[in-house]
Short mmCIF file of C-alpha atoms and ligand atoms in Angstrom, two decimals:
data_model
loop_
_atom_site.label_atom_id
_atom_site.label_comp_id
_atom_site.label_asym_id
_atom_site.label_seq_id
_atom_site.Cartn_x
_atom_site.Cartn_y
_atom_site.Cartn_z
CA MET A 75 -37.18 0.11 12.07
CA THR A 76 -33.65 0.21 10.52
CA GLU A 77 -33.45 -0.60 6.82
CA PRO A 78 -32.29 -3.92 6.26
CA LEU A 79 -28.04 -3.64 4.43
CA GLU A 80 -27.75 -4.24 0.97
CA LEU A 81 -26.56 -7.37 0.03
CA TYR A 82 -23.08 -7.53 -2.08
CA ASP A 83 -22.25 -10.97 -3.84
CA VAL A 84 -18.49 -9.38 -3.13
CA THR A 85 -17.02 -7.22 -0.46
CA ILE A 86 -12.85 -6.71 -0.59
CA ILE A 87 -11.29 -5.59 2.23
CA GLY A 88 -7.70 -3.41 1.43
CA GLY A 89 -7.35 -0.92 -1.25
CA GLY A 90 -4.04 -1.53 -2.78
CA PRO A 91 -3.17 -2.45 -5.80
CA ALA A 92 -5.19 -6.59 -5.17
CA GLY A 93 -8.30 -4.64 -4.17
CA MET A 94 -8.43 -2.70 -6.63
CA TYR A 95 -7.43 -5.01 -9.32
CA THR A 96 -9.80 -7.53 -8.12
CA ALA A 97 -12.96 -4.83 -8.13
CA PHE A 98 -12.18 -4.18 -11.92
CA TYR A 99 -12.40 -8.61 -12.20
CA SER A 100 -15.33 -8.47 -10.48
CA GLY A 101 -17.22 -5.77 -12.37
CA MET A 102 -16.31 -7.84 -15.50
CA ARG A 103 -17.77 -10.56 -13.83
CA ASP A 104 -20.78 -8.55 -13.72
CA LEU A 105 -21.03 -9.28 -9.63
CA LYS A 106 -22.12 -6.59 -7.47
CA THR A 107 -19.18 -5.00 -5.79
CA LYS A 108 -17.89 -3.47 -2.61
CA LEU A 109 -14.20 -2.15 -1.55
CA ILE A 110 -13.08 -1.14 1.34
CA GLU A 111 -10.50 0.51 2.71
CA ALA A 112 -9.13 1.66 5.93
CA LYS A 113 -7.56 4.72 4.80
CA THR A 114 -9.00 7.62 3.34
CA GLU A 115 -7.30 7.11 -0.18
CA LEU A 116 -7.31 3.78 -2.15
CA GLY A 117 -3.39 2.90 -3.16
CA GLY A 118 -2.14 1.06 -0.60
CA PHE A 119 1.32 0.53 -0.21
CA LEU A 120 2.09 2.47 -3.24
CA HIS A 121 1.73 5.68 -1.21
CA MET A 122 5.14 4.76 0.12
CA TYR A 123 6.58 5.68 -3.16
CA PRO A 124 4.85 7.74 -5.34
CA GLU A 125 8.32 9.26 -6.95
CA LYS A 126 9.35 6.45 -7.50
CA MET A 127 9.70 5.00 -11.23
CA ILE A 128 7.34 1.43 -12.14
CA TRP A 129 9.10 -0.21 -14.77
CA ASP A 130 7.75 -3.92 -13.72
CA VAL A 131 4.13 -4.16 -14.36
CA GLY A 132 3.34 -5.37 -17.85
CA GLY A 133 2.22 -3.63 -20.53
CA ILE A 134 3.30 -0.65 -18.97
CA THR A 135 5.87 1.59 -20.15
CA PRO A 136 7.58 3.62 -17.04
CA LEU A 137 5.79 5.66 -15.22
CA ARG A 138 6.16 7.26 -11.46
CA CYS A 139 4.17 5.23 -9.25
CA GLU A 140 1.58 7.73 -8.25
CA GLN A 141 0.36 7.65 -11.69
CA LEU A 142 -0.03 4.05 -11.54
CA ILE A 143 -1.93 4.74 -8.30
CA ARG A 144 -4.14 7.26 -10.06
CA GLN A 145 -5.01 4.83 -13.38
CA LEU A 146 -5.17 1.29 -11.09
CA ASP A 147 -8.14 3.84 -9.36
CA ARG A 148 -9.64 5.00 -12.26
CA GLN A 149 -9.75 1.33 -13.71
CA ALA A 150 -11.12 -0.22 -9.92
CA ARG A 151 -14.11 2.35 -10.85
CA THR A 152 -15.17 1.16 -14.25
CA PHE A 153 -17.90 -1.21 -13.43
CA GLU A 154 -18.77 1.32 -10.32
CA PRO A 155 -18.29 -0.62 -7.48
CA THR A 156 -20.10 0.42 -3.95
CA ILE A 157 -15.96 2.67 -2.60
CA VAL A 158 -15.70 2.78 1.16
CA LEU A 159 -13.25 4.77 2.50
CA GLY A 160 -11.36 5.64 5.94
CA GLN A 161 -13.25 1.96 7.90
CA GLN A 162 -10.63 -0.63 9.13
CA ILE A 163 -12.70 -3.39 9.09
CA GLU A 164 -12.53 -6.20 12.51
CA GLY A 165 -15.61 -8.31 13.30
CA LEU A 166 -17.39 -10.96 10.88
CA GLU A 167 -20.07 -13.03 11.46
CA ARG A 168 -21.48 -15.61 9.75
CA LEU A 169 -25.65 -15.79 9.41
CA GLU A 170 -27.83 -18.58 9.31
CA ASP A 171 -27.85 -18.57 5.59
CA GLY A 172 -24.50 -18.38 5.37
CA THR A 173 -23.90 -14.86 4.26
CA PHE A 174 -21.32 -13.20 6.03
CA MET A 175 -21.54 -9.62 8.34
CA LEU A 176 -18.92 -7.32 8.79
CA THR A 177 -18.30 -4.77 11.30
CA ALA A 178 -16.05 -1.53 10.83
CA ALA A 179 -14.03 0.15 13.54
CA THR A 180 -16.38 2.59 13.09
CA GLY A 181 -19.83 0.65 13.76
CA GLU A 182 -20.88 0.62 9.81
CA ARG A 183 -21.77 -2.65 8.99
CA HIS A 184 -21.61 -4.37 5.85
CA HIS A 185 -23.51 -7.36 4.54
CA THR A 186 -21.85 -9.95 2.22
CA ARG A 187 -22.05 -12.99 0.23
CA THR A 188 -18.18 -13.57 -0.44
CA ILE A 189 -15.32 -11.55 0.73
CA ILE A 190 -11.97 -11.30 -0.41
CA LEU A 191 -9.25 -9.99 1.63
CA THR A 192 -6.50 -7.67 0.32
CA LEU A 193 -5.09 -6.47 3.07
CA GLY A 194 -1.17 -6.54 1.82
CA ARG A 195 1.14 -5.37 5.14
CA GLY A 196 -1.97 -4.70 7.02
CA ILE A 197 -2.29 -1.24 8.50
CA THR A 198 1.12 0.13 8.60
CA ASN A 199 2.22 3.06 10.14
CA MET A 200 5.52 4.44 10.34
CA GLN A 201 7.92 3.76 13.64
CA LYS A 202 7.68 7.82 14.54
CA LEU A 203 10.71 8.70 16.40
CA GLU A 204 10.55 8.55 20.17
CA LEU A 205 11.46 12.03 21.11
CA GLU A 206 8.68 13.89 23.44
CA GLY A 207 7.26 16.80 21.26
CA ALA A 208 9.01 15.56 18.05
CA ASN A 209 5.79 15.59 16.35
CA ARG A 210 4.74 19.10 16.61
CA TYR A 211 7.58 19.38 13.80
CA GLU A 212 5.42 17.18 11.19
CA ILE A 213 3.99 19.96 9.59
CA THR A 214 7.34 21.89 8.88
CA ASN A 215 10.47 19.74 8.37
CA LEU A 216 10.44 16.53 10.51
CA TYR A 217 9.65 13.65 7.00
CA TYR A 218 8.26 9.98 7.85
CA THR A 219 8.12 9.29 3.85
CA VAL A 220 9.30 11.20 0.92
CA GLN A 221 6.52 12.04 -1.36
CA GLU A 222 7.82 14.89 -3.21
CA LEU A 223 11.66 14.89 -3.87
CA LYS A 224 11.30 18.90 -4.34
CA ASN A 225 10.40 19.60 -0.55
CA PHE A 226 14.20 18.52 0.10
CA LEU A 227 15.91 20.69 -3.15
CA GLY A 228 19.22 22.80 -2.18
CA LYS A 229 18.55 21.76 2.12
CA ARG A 230 20.75 20.67 4.50
CA VAL A 231 18.62 16.90 5.18
CA LEU A 232 19.58 14.11 8.04
CA ILE A 233 18.30 10.62 7.21
CA SER A 234 17.93 8.73 10.42
CA GLY A 235 17.77 4.66 9.63
CA GLY A 236 20.00 2.02 8.21
CA GLY A 237 17.30 0.43 5.82
CA ASN A 238 16.73 -0.10 1.84
CA SER A 239 14.58 2.88 2.27
CA ALA A 240 16.73 5.12 3.93
CA VAL A 241 19.69 3.84 1.86
CA ASP A 242 17.79 4.70 -1.09
CA TRP A 243 16.58 8.28 -0.38
CA ALA A 244 19.77 9.12 0.51
CA ASN A 245 20.69 8.50 -2.84
CA GLU A 246 17.51 9.98 -4.47
CA LEU A 247 18.49 12.80 -2.88
CA GLU A 248 22.34 13.09 -4.15
CA GLU A 249 21.88 15.80 -6.72
CA ILE A 250 18.86 17.22 -5.31
CA ALA A 251 19.90 17.88 -1.40
CA ALA A 252 22.86 20.84 -0.57
CA SER A 253 23.89 17.82 1.88
CA VAL A 254 22.65 14.59 2.72
CA THR A 255 24.01 13.24 6.47
CA VAL A 256 22.90 9.88 7.24
CA VAL A 257 22.75 8.36 11.07
CA HIS A 258 22.55 4.91 12.02
CA ARG A 259 22.10 3.35 15.38
CA ARG A 260 24.46 0.37 13.72
CA ASN A 261 27.84 0.18 11.89
CA GLU A 262 26.30 -2.07 9.01
CA PHE A 263 23.38 -1.05 7.08
CA ASP A 264 20.45 -3.73 5.82
CA ALA A 265 20.71 -2.09 2.25
CA MET A 266 22.18 -3.66 -0.82
CA GLU A 267 26.02 -3.51 -0.85
CA LYS A 268 26.01 -1.41 -4.19
CA HIS A 269 23.98 1.56 -2.97
CA VAL A 270 25.45 1.53 0.48
CA ALA A 271 28.87 2.09 -1.29
CA HIS A 272 27.12 4.94 -3.30
CA MET A 273 25.79 6.19 -0.62
CA ARG A 274 29.23 6.64 1.18
CA GLN A 275 30.91 8.68 -1.83
CA PHE A 276 28.59 11.34 -1.20
CA ALA A 277 26.84 11.39 1.89
CA ASP A 278 27.99 12.31 5.67
CA VAL A 279 27.52 8.79 7.14
CA ARG A 280 27.42 8.38 10.83
CA THR A 281 27.30 5.53 12.53
CA PRO A 282 27.13 3.80 15.50
CA TYR A 283 24.65 6.86 16.06
CA THR A 284 21.12 7.67 17.03
CA VAL A 285 19.37 11.09 17.06
CA THR A 286 18.60 11.49 20.85
CA GLN A 287 17.29 15.90 20.21
CA LEU A 288 15.68 18.06 17.69
CA HIS A 289 16.58 21.49 18.54
CA GLY A 290 13.75 24.21 17.25
CA GLN A 291 13.63 27.26 16.07
CA GLY A 292 9.68 28.37 15.58
CA ASP A 293 7.87 25.66 14.12
CA ALA A 294 11.04 24.23 12.32
CA ILE A 295 13.56 21.98 12.96
CA HIS A 296 17.20 23.87 12.40
CA GLN A 297 19.85 21.67 14.91
CA VAL A 298 19.66 17.82 15.53
CA THR A 299 22.10 16.50 18.43
CA VAL A 300 23.18 12.77 17.39
CA THR A 301 24.78 10.58 20.18
CA HIS A 302 27.36 7.90 19.50
CA ALA A 303 25.76 4.81 20.55
CA GLU A 304 28.72 3.55 22.46
CA THR A 305 30.95 5.87 24.02
CA GLY A 306 27.70 8.33 24.65
CA GLU A 307 29.69 11.29 22.68
CA LYS A 308 27.55 13.83 21.13
CA GLU A 309 27.76 16.29 17.94
CA LEU A 310 25.56 19.08 17.22
CA LEU A 311 24.00 19.03 13.65
CA GLU A 312 22.47 21.97 11.46
CA VAL A 313 19.61 21.27 9.61
CA ASP A 314 17.14 22.22 7.09
CA ALA A 315 14.82 18.86 7.29
CA VAL A 316 14.63 15.41 8.86
CA ILE A 317 13.83 12.08 7.22
CA ILE A 318 13.20 9.38 9.71
CA ASN A 319 12.87 5.86 7.82
CA HIS A 320 13.08 3.49 11.39
CA GLY A 321 10.43 1.07 9.63
CA PHE A 322 7.00 0.58 9.93
CA THR A 323 4.61 -1.49 12.47
CA ARG A 324 1.90 -3.92 10.95
CA ASN A 325 -1.37 -4.16 11.99
CA TYR A 326 -4.04 -6.82 10.94
CA GLY A 327 -6.38 -5.87 14.07
CA SER A 328 -9.01 -8.44 14.97
CA ILE A 329 -8.99 -10.02 11.36
CA ALA A 330 -5.85 -12.14 12.53
CA GLU A 331 -8.62 -13.60 15.39
CA TRP A 332 -11.26 -14.36 12.58
CA GLY A 333 -9.62 -18.26 13.28
CA LEU A 334 -7.89 -17.83 9.61
CA GLN A 335 -4.71 -20.16 9.28
CA MET A 336 -1.71 -17.84 9.33
CA LYS A 337 1.78 -18.44 8.95
CA ASP A 338 4.58 -16.34 9.59
CA GLY A 339 1.69 -13.74 9.83
CA ILE A 340 0.64 -13.99 6.62
CA MET A 341 -2.21 -15.88 4.90
CA VAL A 342 -2.11 -19.43 3.49
CA VAL A 343 -3.87 -19.76 0.26
CA ASN A 344 -4.23 -22.58 -2.01
CA GLU A 345 -3.91 -22.12 -5.62
CA LYS A 346 -7.31 -21.08 -6.11
CA MET A 347 -6.68 -18.32 -2.92
CA GLU A 348 -9.04 -19.96 -1.02
CA THR A 349 -8.90 -19.58 2.58
CA ASN A 350 -9.29 -22.06 5.23
CA ILE A 351 -12.90 -20.52 5.71
CA PRO A 352 -15.45 -21.42 2.86
CA GLY A 353 -16.58 -18.11 1.32
CA ILE A 354 -13.22 -16.08 2.30
CA PHE A 355 -10.79 -15.31 -0.28
CA ALA A 356 -7.38 -13.59 -0.78
CA ALA A 357 -5.42 -11.77 -2.67
CA GLY A 358 -1.86 -10.00 -3.31
CA ASP A 359 1.04 -9.36 -0.52
CA PHE A 360 -1.59 -10.69 2.84
CA VAL A 361 -1.02 -14.01 0.98
CA THR A 362 1.56 -17.12 0.92
CA HIS A 363 1.63 -20.17 -1.83
CA ALA A 364 4.02 -22.02 -3.58
CA SER A 365 4.40 -19.79 -6.35
CA LYS A 366 3.74 -16.41 -4.84
CA VAL A 367 5.35 -13.34 -6.07
CA ARG A 368 5.66 -10.30 -4.30
CA LEU A 369 4.95 -7.95 -7.16
CA ILE A 370 2.28 -5.55 -8.20
CA ALA A 371 1.92 -8.58 -11.27
CA GLY A 372 1.23 -10.98 -8.63
CA ALA A 373 -1.37 -9.00 -6.70
CA PHE A 374 -3.21 -9.13 -10.13
CA ALA A 375 -2.39 -12.42 -10.83
CA ASP A 376 -4.31 -13.85 -7.51
CA ALA A 377 -6.71 -10.91 -7.78
CA ILE A 378 -8.05 -12.85 -10.68
CA LEU A 379 -7.87 -16.41 -9.08
CA ALA A 380 -9.99 -15.23 -5.63
CA LEU A 381 -12.63 -13.16 -7.83
CA ASN A 382 -13.33 -16.68 -10.06
CA SER A 383 -12.76 -18.58 -7.13
CA ALA A 384 -15.69 -16.34 -5.17
CA LYS A 385 -18.01 -16.11 -8.39
CA LEU A 386 -17.64 -20.38 -8.48
CA TYR A 387 -18.17 -20.36 -4.89
CA MET A 388 -21.75 -18.63 -5.36
CA ASP A 389 -22.25 -20.13 -8.49
CA PRO A 390 -20.69 -23.59 -8.91
CA GLU A 391 -21.84 -24.09 -12.58
CA ALA A 392 -20.92 -20.37 -13.58
CA PRO A 393 -17.47 -20.05 -16.09
CA ARG A 394 -14.00 -20.88 -14.51
CA MET A 395 -12.92 -17.34 -15.56
CA ALA A 396 -14.52 -14.32 -16.83
CA TYR A 397 -14.65 -13.63 -20.23
CA VAL A 398 -11.91 -12.35 -21.95
CA SER A 399 -11.96 -8.02 -22.18
CA SER A 400 -11.17 -8.10 -26.11
CA HIS A 401 -14.74 -10.26 -26.80
CA ASN A 402 -16.83 -9.24 -23.49
CA GLU A 403 -20.41 -8.01 -23.36
CA ARG A 404 -19.49 -6.03 -20.73
CA PHE A 405 -17.35 -3.63 -22.73
CA LYS A 406 -19.66 -3.14 -25.25
CA GLU A 407 -21.29 0.56 -24.38
CA LYS A 408 -17.48 1.63 -23.42
CA ASN A 409 -16.04 0.57 -26.48
CA ARG A 410 -18.26 3.19 -28.71
CA ALA A 411 -17.78 5.56 -26.09
CA TYR A 412 -13.98 5.01 -26.77
CA SER A 413 -14.35 4.83 -30.93
CA VAL A 414 -16.25 7.96 -30.64
CA ALA A 415 -13.90 9.70 -29.18
CA ASN A 416 -11.24 8.23 -31.33
CA VAL A 417 -12.95 9.48 -34.23
CA ASN A 418 -13.74 13.17 -32.75
CA GLY A 419 -9.81 13.05 -31.82
CA GLN A 420 -10.45 13.40 -27.76
CA SER A 421 -8.41 11.27 -25.51
CA ARG A 422 -10.31 9.56 -22.90
C1 FAD B 508 9.80 -0.32 -0.99
C2 FAD B 508 9.37 -0.89 -1.48
C3 FAD B 508 8.94 -1.02 -3.44
C4 FAD B 508 8.28 -1.70 -4.05
N1 FAD B 508 8.55 -1.64 -5.95
C5 FAD B 508 7.98 -2.24 -6.06
C6 FAD B 508 8.21 -1.98 -8.35
O1 FAD B 508 8.83 -1.11 -8.00
N2 FAD B 508 6.89 -3.22 -8.42
C7 FAD B 508 6.10 -4.03 -8.03
O2 FAD B 508 5.69 -5.00 -8.80
N3 FAD B 508 6.21 -3.80 -6.88
C8 FAD B 508 6.49 -3.26 -5.75
N4 FAD B 508 6.81 -3.54 -4.55
C9 FAD B 508 6.13 -4.23 -3.84
C10 FAD B 508 4.26 -3.63 -4.17
O3 FAD B 508 4.53 -2.55 -3.39
C11 FAD B 508 2.89 -4.86 -3.04
O4 FAD B 508 3.44 -6.02 -4.26
C12 FAD B 508 2.02 -4.44 -3.36
O5 FAD B 508 1.91 -3.03 -2.80
C13 FAD B 508 1.12 -5.41 -2.52
O6 FAD B 508 -0.12 -4.52 -2.93
P1 FAD B 508 -1.54 -5.62 -2.27
O7 FAD B 508 -3.13 -4.69 -2.45
O8 FAD B 508 -1.48 -6.75 -1.90
O9 FAD B 508 -1.21 -4.14 -0.38
P2 FAD B 508 -1.31 -3.33 -0.10
O10 FAD B 508 -0.22 -2.23 -1.25
O11 FAD B 508 0.07 -3.45 0.84
O12 FAD B 508 -2.51 -2.88 0.02
C14 FAD B 508 -3.55 -3.15 1.21
C15 FAD B 508 -4.07 -2.19 1.51
O13 FAD B 508 -5.39 -2.94 2.49
C16 FAD B 508 -5.76 -2.06 3.69
N5 FAD B 508 -5.77 -2.59 4.98
C17 FAD B 508 -5.34 -3.61 5.58
N6 FAD B 508 -5.90 -4.25 6.21
C18 FAD B 508 -7.29 -3.46 6.37
C19 FAD B 508 -8.47 -3.79 6.84
N7 FAD B 508 -8.97 -4.07 7.94
N8 FAD B 508 -9.80 -3.23 6.15
C20 FAD B 508 -9.47 -2.17 5.76
N9 FAD B 508 -7.94 -1.94 4.72
C21 FAD B 508 -7.43 -2.89 5.09
C22 FAD B 508 -4.19 -0.97 3.98
O14 FAD B 508 -4.69 0.02 4.17
C23 FAD B 508 -3.71 -0.91 1.96
O15 FAD B 508 -4.44 0.14 1.84
C24 FAD B 508 7.91 -2.72 -3.66
C25 FAD B 508 7.69 -3.20 -2.24
C26 FAD B 508 8.23 -1.97 -1.20
C27 FAD B 508 8.16 -2.08 -0.04
#
């Protein structure tokens, strides 16, 4: 006989800033919490710009995004929620007692009283370069995100793309790369004018051109053929690294078929972060509501509201919000440990 699945109070789907902060706040309210993320690490969309400095999260002095991911991860684990990585949730079943059974693409199941959807932009995948055999260079010098600027030190870098990220990366590489060439299929860039103007001052900007062939030497690309979109004229460029920024695909998978009320591909919630399905709440970039702020700080505010609504759904007599952390008994032991560490001059 198979063991019955453990029943959780709250299951959070999506491990970006909204999901991680919801897991923390759920612990503050003493709820049995599970956080499920499709990718193999927490952090969500923040992994798209790990080297960028973040300035606009309250109470945090400027820090690199990868550091913010680490701090959010650590905070999310404060009350030891169950964290499940590498499972994309697809199936939803409402059981007779009103609880939910979730199924992951891997076949694993999760039993829960309430659900908080923090799916952000869904499962995001970079648009790959549609050239046969291009993928074999992904282990050497074909990049879809800039994880570490130092990889491009002293190199001749070709960037393909015309959006904010492509222009932003070009500008970031000005002082680092030996040269920067930007190739875009249209003459206009879909980015902030002053950033485009800056890029044009130092980069070799070729429009309307597309990358039509990669030439390899061993495992690495050493030349790229670019073709003029109108005349068909070809040019061969010497390169040490190629960055492709052709946007990304967004996919909510089967969750889009759960009967949730979506508008333009985004979840519609009310001011309590309630969805149209009782017991299912949502937060972060996945949602739209009258005061939505599409920022990390906005995701935190949504997370608190969604979690408090989930708590009240399970226990209508419960206080509307968690007791403030400065006076909350849940932190008593942890505060004591911090005091001892301070007395001993250790940082925790
Ligand atoms: C280029 C760029 C720069 C930015 N800079 C800033 C900034 O400086 N300051 C700021 O405040 N904001 C910034 N933002 C916005 C910020 O990144 C978002 O507001 C934030 O990431 C939203 O967090 P989230 O948790 O709602 O979603 P996400 O970060 O998108 O996380 C959603 C998570 O859900 C997971 N998921 C989706 N579907 C499933 C499923 N079915 N099963 C399991 N897991 C699933 C995904 O894999 C992902 O990890 C920036 C955004 C961009 C695009």
